[in-house]
Amino acid sequence: MDLGLNEQHQLLKSTAREFLEAECSTSLVREMEGSDKGYSESLWTKMAGLGWLGLALPAEHGGSGGDATDLVVLAEEMGRALAPGPFFSSSVLCGQVLARCASPFQMETLLGGICRGELVAAMVGAFPGHGSVTAVRTGGWSVLDGKVSFVPYAGVAACFVVVPTSASGGQGTPMFVNASSPGIVSVPMKSVPAHRQCQVEFRDVKVPESHRLAGVAGGCGALQEALEWATVAQCGEMVGRAERVLEMVVDYSKSRVQFGRPIGSFQAVQHRCADLTVAVDGARLLTHQAAWRLSKGMPAGDDVSMAKAYCGSLSRRATEAGHSIFAGIAFAVEHDMHLYTARSKISEASLGDTDVHLGRLGQTLAP
């Protein structure tokens, strides 16, 4: 197992960092928090032009055909830059589900638009505790009813990938639904401005059989694999953000003078920075290990859970250390630490928090 970055990964990393440093400043991030859509269409179009929106999607449907490590490398840089937009919810989460569960015709219809940045999709119903949608098959239609909360960027989505609840209480066959279909009501939720989260309600929404993701085989296995890819990408975002917070506090501790000397000379501050450095390296190792196994087509559920559990802990430690070392100045909402803290809390809870993934690992280890 070689977890080092090859030449292609290093080029992707350097290109992404250079682009995002030039195009995605924190001032843009703050501006987008107050905008209607929550992201810059200009930046989104440029990202599509770079091939990022289809980085890990099939080349025959407009993507770049990259592997999970490519996705993690890019996600780290996007997390570091706080890049706004539905990249994770549309290109990664919905894109991976469609790439595994859709028929070739459905892929041609949907994935091409996602890769070009012309279609924004949002996932509905795949996560326990957020609500549910039922699907009743009647003739050549499925009738959807239900309500799901915390759907990111639902207000700008043109398409929903819906995972209904089956009669047995499990996950049913996914389907795609036009967001403009009669009976769909999307209401913005009061949440952190980092994500445009909505509550989406389905009231007798009729979906034709052709919208069922006909390529899904083997029950929920394909869907679970897609969620694992999305989770490891989320881990990459978290690692990138934590590493940037570490860089910020190290730079600050060198310039901030107290008691006649830089605060970085105090052992207590040094220990916080050293501990965070080790934690970032450990989180990156676990994330790349999980990505490597996914890329090789190997079972990776435990590796993904280890990475997500550890990255969730890392997010808390990084933001706590950041606010502690920056101290009073970081209480002001104008300080960049607030941008990192808000996004870290969302990522920590998304796709299962630390307790959820530790519980999964516990079940695996139980005799």
mmCIF file of N, CA and C in Angstrom, residues 250-329:
data_model
loop_
_atom_site.group_PDB
_atom_site.id
_atom_site.type_symbol
_atom_site.label_atom_id
_atom_site.label_comp_id
_atom_site.label_asym_id
_atom_site.label_seq_id
_atom_site.Cartn_x
_atom_site.Cartn_y
_atom_site.Cartn_z
ATOM 1 N N VAL A 250 -0.325 28.982 13.944
ATOM 2 C CA VAL A 250 1.141 29.007 14.026
ATOM 3 C C VAL A 250 1.662 30.379 13.604
ATOM 4 N N ASP A 251 1.140 30.904 12.496
ATOM 5 C CA ASP A 251 1.563 32.234 12.049
ATOM 6 C C ASP A 251 1.230 33.296 13.094
ATOM 7 N N TYR A 252 0.042 33.195 13.672
ATOM 8 C CA TYR A 252 -0.373 34.177 14.675
ATOM 9 C C TYR A 252 0.496 34.090 15.921
ATOM 10 N N SER A 253 0.817 32.888 16.349
ATOM 11 C CA SER A 253 1.615 32.725 17.572
ATOM 12 C C SER A 253 3.039 33.244 17.400
ATOM 13 N N LYS A 254 3.492 33.374 16.158
ATOM 14 C CA LYS A 254 4.826 33.935 15.912
ATOM 15 C C LYS A 254 4.825 35.459 15.992
ATOM 16 N N SER A 255 3.683 36.075 15.659
ATOM 17 C CA SER A 255 3.628 37.539 15.600
ATOM 18 C C SER A 255 2.960 38.175 16.811
ATOM 19 N N ARG A 256 2.126 37.437 17.509
ATOM 20 C CA ARG A 256 1.413 37.975 18.667
ATOM 21 C C ARG A 256 2.351 38.010 19.870
ATOM 22 N N VAL A 257 2.607 39.213 20.383
ATOM 23 C CA VAL A 257 3.537 39.386 21.501
ATOM 24 C C VAL A 257 2.753 39.636 22.783
ATOM 25 N N GLN A 258 3.090 38.890 23.810
ATOM 26 C CA GLN A 258 2.485 39.050 25.135
ATOM 27 C C GLN A 258 3.565 38.797 26.182
ATOM 28 N N PHE A 259 3.566 39.609 27.221
ATOM 29 C CA PHE A 259 4.590 39.515 28.264
ATOM 30 C C PHE A 259 5.993 39.676 27.674
ATOM 31 N N GLY A 260 6.070 40.497 26.623
ATOM 32 C CA GLY A 260 7.362 40.813 26.047
ATOM 33 C C GLY A 260 7.950 39.768 25.121
ATOM 34 N N ARG A 261 7.165 38.774 24.723
ATOM 35 C CA ARG A 261 7.695 37.725 23.845
ATOM 36 C C ARG A 261 6.555 37.135 23.018
ATOM 37 N N PRO A 262 6.856 36.551 21.855
ATOM 38 C CA PRO A 262 5.796 35.930 21.047
ATOM 39 C C PRO A 262 5.127 34.796 21.820
ATOM 40 N N ILE A 263 3.810 34.688 21.695
ATOM 41 C CA ILE A 263 3.116 33.646 22.457
ATOM 42 C C ILE A 263 3.516 32.255 21.987
ATOM 43 N N GLY A 264 4.070 32.157 20.780
ATOM 44 C CA GLY A 264 4.541 30.868 20.289
ATOM 45 C C GLY A 264 5.737 30.338 21.049
ATOM 46 N N SER A 265 6.362 31.184 21.844
ATOM 47 C CA SER A 265 7.498 30.720 22.646
ATOM 48 C C SER A 265 7.052 30.041 23.934
ATOM 49 N N PHE A 266 5.755 30.163 24.253
ATOM 50 C CA PHE A 266 5.245 29.533 25.471
ATOM 51 C C PHE A 266 4.940 28.059 25.205
ATOM 52 N N GLN A 267 5.348 27.226 26.135
ATOM 53 C CA GLN A 267 5.240 25.782 25.926
ATOM 54 C C GLN A 267 3.791 25.325 25.760
ATOM 55 N N ALA A 268 2.873 25.957 26.467
ATOM 56 C CA ALA A 268 1.467 25.549 26.368
ATOM 57 C C ALA A 268 0.942 25.726 24.940
ATOM 58 N N VAL A 269 1.323 26.838 24.305
ATOM 59 C CA VAL A 269 0.908 27.076 22.922
ATOM 60 C C VAL A 269 1.608 26.102 21.983
ATOM 61 N N GLN A 270 2.884 25.858 22.228
ATOM 62 C CA GLN A 270 3.633 24.913 21.401
ATOM 63 C C GLN A 270 3.007 23.522 21.450
ATOM 64 N N HIS A 271 2.582 23.114 22.645
ATOM 65 C CA HIS A 271 1.974 21.788 22.785
ATOM 66 C C HIS A 271 0.673 21.694 21.996
ATOM 67 N N ARG A 272 -0.135 22.764 22.029
ATOM 68 C CA ARG A 272 -1.395 22.740 21.278
ATOM 69 C C ARG A 272 -1.113 22.592 19.783
ATOM 70 N N CYS A 273 -0.133 23.334 19.302
ATOM 71 C CA CYS A 273 0.196 23.275 17.873
ATOM 72 C C CYS A 273 0.799 21.924 17.499
ATOM 73 N N ALA A 274 1.649 21.393 18.369
ATOM 74 C CA ALA A 274 2.270 20.092 18.087
ATOM 75 C C ALA A 274 1.223 18.984 18.076
ATOM 76 N N ASP A 275 0.327 19.013 19.052
ATOM 77 C CA ASP A 275 -0.728 17.994 19.108
ATOM 78 C C ASP A 275 -1.621 18.066 17.872
ATOM 79 N N LEU A 276 -1.923 19.280 17.442
ATOM 80 C CA LEU A 276 -2.789 19.439 16.276
ATOM 81 C C LEU A 276 -2.076 18.980 15.000
ATOM 82 N N THR A 277 -0.782 19.201 14.930
ATOM 83 C CA THR A 277 -0.009 18.728 13.778
ATOM 84 C C THR A 277 -0.082 17.210 13.659
ATOM 85 N N VAL A 278 0.098 16.530 14.782
ATOM 86 C CA VAL A 278 0.023 15.065 14.791
ATOM 87 C C VAL A 278 -1.383 14.603 14.409
ATOM 88 N N ALA A 279 -2.395 15.302 14.921
ATOM 89 C CA ALA A 279 -3.782 14.919 14.629
ATOM 90 C C ALA A 279 -4.105 15.096 13.145
ATOM 91 N N VAL A 280 -3.637 16.181 12.538
ATOM 92 C CA VAL A 280 -3.874 16.405 11.108
ATOM 93 C C VAL A 280 -3.207 15.311 10.279
ATOM 94 N N ASP A 281 -1.976 14.980 10.624
ATOM 95 C CA ASP A 281 -1.269 13.922 9.889
ATOM 96 C C ASP A 281 -1.977 12.574 10.035
ATOM 97 N N GLY A 282 -2.459 12.289 11.244
ATOM 98 C CA GLY A 282 -3.173 11.033 11.469
ATOM 99 C C GLY A 282 -4.472 10.967 10.695
ATOM 100 N N ALA A 283 -5.203 12.081 10.667
ATOM 101 C CA ALA A 283 -6.465 12.124 9.927
ATOM 102 C C ALA A 283 -6.224 11.965 8.431
ATOM 103 N N ARG A 284 -5.180 12.599 7.939
ATOM 104 C CA ARG A 284 -4.866 12.461 6.510
ATOM 105 C C ARG A 284 -4.497 11.017 6.178
ATOM 106 N N LEU A 285 -3.732 10.379 7.042
ATOM 107 C CA LEU A 285 -3.343 8.983 6.810
ATOM 108 C C LEU A 285 -4.571 8.081 6.734
ATOM 109 N N LEU A 286 -5.488 8.221 7.689
ATOM 110 C CA LEU A 286 -6.690 7.392 7.695
ATOM 111 C C LEU A 286 -7.561 7.669 6.472
ATOM 112 N N THR A 287 -7.657 8.933 6.097
ATOM 113 C CA THR A 287 -8.478 9.302 4.945
ATOM 114 C C THR A 287 -7.904 8.740 3.651
ATOM 115 N N HIS A 288 -6.611 8.864 3.474
ATOM 116 C CA HIS A 288 -5.994 8.352 2.246
ATOM 117 C C HIS A 288 -5.983 6.824 2.220
ATOM 118 N N GLN A 289 -5.910 6.213 3.387
ATOM 119 C CA GLN A 289 -5.995 4.750 3.430
ATOM 120 C C GLN A 289 -7.366 4.282 2.963
ATOM 121 N N ALA A 290 -8.414 4.942 3.457
ATOM 122 C CA ALA A 290 -9.773 4.594 3.031
ATOM 123 C C ALA A 290 -9.960 4.864 1.540
ATOM 124 N N ALA A 291 -9.424 5.990 1.063
ATOM 125 C CA ALA A 291 -9.547 6.327 -0.355
ATOM 126 C C ALA A 291 -8.817 5.307 -1.224
ATOM 127 N N TRP A 292 -7.664 4.856 -0.771
ATOM 128 C CA TRP A 292 -6.901 3.861 -1.527
ATOM 129 C C TRP A 292 -7.686 2.568 -1.671
ATOM 130 N N ARG A 293 -8.311 2.120 -0.590
ATOM 131 C CA ARG A 293 -9.087 0.885 -0.644
ATOM 132 C C ARG A 293 -10.304 1.048 -1.555
ATOM 133 N N LEU A 294 -10.962 2.186 -1.489
ATOM 134 C CA LEU A 294 -12.101 2.426 -2.374
ATOM 135 C C LEU A 294 -11.659 2.435 -3.834
ATOM 136 N N SER A 295 -10.526 3.061 -4.094
ATOM 137 C CA SER A 295 -10.026 3.135 -5.469
ATOM 138 C C SER A 295 -9.689 1.766 -6.027
ATOM 139 N N LYS A 296 -9.261 0.857 -5.149
ATOM 140 C CA LYS A 296 -8.902 -0.496 -5.566
ATOM 141 C C LYS A 296 -10.104 -1.435 -5.602
ATOM 142 N N GLY A 297 -11.280 -0.919 -5.251
ATOM 143 C CA GLY A 297 -12.473 -1.755 -5.243
ATOM 144 C C GLY A 297 -12.518 -2.732 -4.090
ATOM 145 N N MET A 298 -11.778 -2.451 -3.026
ATOM 146 C CA MET A 298 -11.724 -3.335 -1.860
ATOM 147 C C MET A 298 -12.763 -2.906 -0.829
ATOM 148 N N PRO A 299 -13.228 -3.828 0.033
ATOM 149 C CA PRO A 299 -14.130 -3.433 1.118
ATOM 150 C C PRO A 299 -13.476 -2.356 1.980
ATOM 151 N N ALA A 300 -14.191 -1.273 2.216
ATOM 152 C CA ALA A 300 -13.573 -0.145 2.912
ATOM 153 C C ALA A 300 -14.473 0.464 3.973
ATOM 154 N N GLY A 301 -15.563 -0.218 4.322
ATOM 155 C CA GLY A 301 -16.498 0.357 5.284
ATOM 156 C C GLY A 301 -15.857 0.711 6.607
ATOM 157 N N ASP A 302 -15.044 -0.202 7.150
ATOM 158 C CA ASP A 302 -14.388 0.062 8.429
ATOM 159 C C ASP A 302 -13.378 1.197 8.305
ATOM 160 N N ASP A 303 -12.645 1.221 7.214
ATOM 161 C CA ASP A 303 -11.648 2.276 7.009
ATOM 162 C C ASP A 303 -12.318 3.646 6.887
ATOM 163 N N VAL A 304 -13.441 3.687 6.187
ATOM 164 C CA VAL A 304 -14.174 4.943 6.047
ATOM 165 C C VAL A 304 -14.692 5.405 7.406
ATOM 166 N N SER A 305 -15.209 4.475 8.206
ATOM 167 C CA SER A 305 -15.714 4.839 9.533
ATOM 168 C C SER A 305 -14.593 5.316 10.444
ATOM 169 N N MET A 306 -13.428 4.660 10.373
ATOM 170 C CA MET A 306 -12.290 5.120 11.177
ATOM 171 C C MET A 306 -11.896 6.540 10.789
ATOM 172 N N ALA A 307 -11.850 6.797 9.484
ATOM 173 C CA ALA A 307 -11.468 8.124 9.015
ATOM 174 C C ALA A 307 -12.480 9.177 9.447
ATOM 175 N N LYS A 308 -13.771 8.881 9.281
ATOM 176 C CA LYS A 308 -14.798 9.880 9.617
ATOM 177 C C LYS A 308 -14.859 10.122 11.114
ATOM 178 N N ALA A 309 -14.719 9.076 11.908
ATOM 179 C CA ALA A 309 -14.732 9.244 13.360
ATOM 180 C C ALA A 309 -13.568 10.112 13.809
ATOM 181 N N TYR A 310 -12.400 9.851 13.257
ATOM 182 C CA TYR A 310 -11.210 10.604 13.668
ATOM 183 C C TYR A 310 -11.262 12.035 13.141
ATOM 184 N N CYS A 311 -11.731 12.215 11.909
ATOM 185 C CA CYS A 311 -11.811 13.558 11.344
ATOM 186 C C CYS A 311 -12.844 14.413 12.080
ATOM 187 N N GLY A 312 -13.915 13.783 12.567
ATOM 188 C CA GLY A 312 -14.879 14.525 13.366
ATOM 189 C C GLY A 312 -14.250 15.050 14.640
ATOM 190 N N SER A 313 -13.461 14.205 15.291
ATOM 191 C CA SER A 313 -12.732 14.627 16.484
ATOM 192 C C SER A 313 -11.716 15.706 16.140
ATOM 193 N N LEU A 314 -11.039 15.546 15.007
ATOM 194 C CA LEU A 314 -10.053 16.538 14.575
ATOM 195 C C LEU A 314 -10.697 17.903 14.366
ATOM 196 N N SER A 315 -11.873 17.936 13.765
ATOM 197 C CA SER A 315 -12.550 19.212 13.516
ATOM 198 C C SER A 315 -12.785 19.970 14.810
ATOM 199 N N ARG A 316 -13.255 19.252 15.825
ATOM 200 C CA ARG A 316 -13.481 19.901 17.119
ATOM 201 C C ARG A 316 -12.171 20.402 17.712
ATOM 202 N N ARG A 317 -11.144 19.556 17.684
ATOM 203 C CA ARG A 317 -9.862 19.932 18.280
ATOM 204 C C ARG A 317 -9.244 21.124 17.557
ATOM 205 N N ALA A 318 -9.362 21.144 16.243
ATOM 206 C CA ALA A 318 -8.754 22.229 15.470
ATOM 207 C C ALA A 318 -9.435 23.565 15.757
ATOM 208 N N THR A 319 -10.764 23.569 15.749
ATOM 209 C CA THR A 319 -11.465 24.831 15.985
ATOM 210 C C THR A 319 -11.319 25.282 17.436
ATOM 211 N N GLU A 320 -11.304 24.343 18.369
ATOM 212 C CA GLU A 320 -11.078 24.706 19.773
ATOM 213 C C GLU A 320 -9.685 25.306 19.959
ATOM 214 N N ALA A 321 -8.685 24.686 19.343
ATOM 215 C CA ALA A 321 -7.321 25.210 19.441
ATOM 216 C C ALA A 321 -7.227 26.581 18.787
ATOM 217 N N GLY A 322 -7.894 26.734 17.646
ATOM 218 C CA GLY A 322 -7.860 28.012 16.961
ATOM 219 C C GLY A 322 -8.447 29.129 17.797
ATOM 220 N N HIS A 323 -9.625 28.907 18.354
ATOM 221 C CA HIS A 323 -10.254 29.938 19.181
ATOM 222 C C HIS A 323 -9.459 30.179 20.459
ATOM 223 N N SER A 324 -8.853 29.146 21.002
ATOM 224 C CA SER A 324 -8.071 29.298 22.228
ATOM 225 C C SER A 324 -6.822 30.136 21.994
ATOM 226 N N ILE A 325 -6.095 29.857 20.912
ATOM 227 C CA ILE A 325 -4.839 30.566 20.660
ATOM 228 C C ILE A 325 -5.093 31.979 20.140
ATOM 229 N N PHE A 326 -6.077 32.153 19.272
ATOM 230 C CA PHE A 326 -6.419 33.504 18.829
ATOM 231 C C PHE A 326 -7.044 34.308 19.964
ATOM 232 N N ALA A 327 -7.704 33.602 20.889
ATOM 233 C CA ALA A 327 -8.293 34.220 22.086
ATOM 234 C C ALA A 327 -9.356 35.245 21.705
ATOM 235 N N GLY A 328 -9.350 36.408 22.376
ATOM 236 C CA GLY A 328 -10.452 37.349 22.281
ATOM 237 C C GLY A 328 -10.790 37.805 20.884
ATOM 238 N N ILE A 329 -9.784 37.974 20.044
ATOM 239 C CA ILE A 329 -10.046 38.489 18.703
ATOM 240 C C ILE A 329 -10.922 37.542 17.890
#
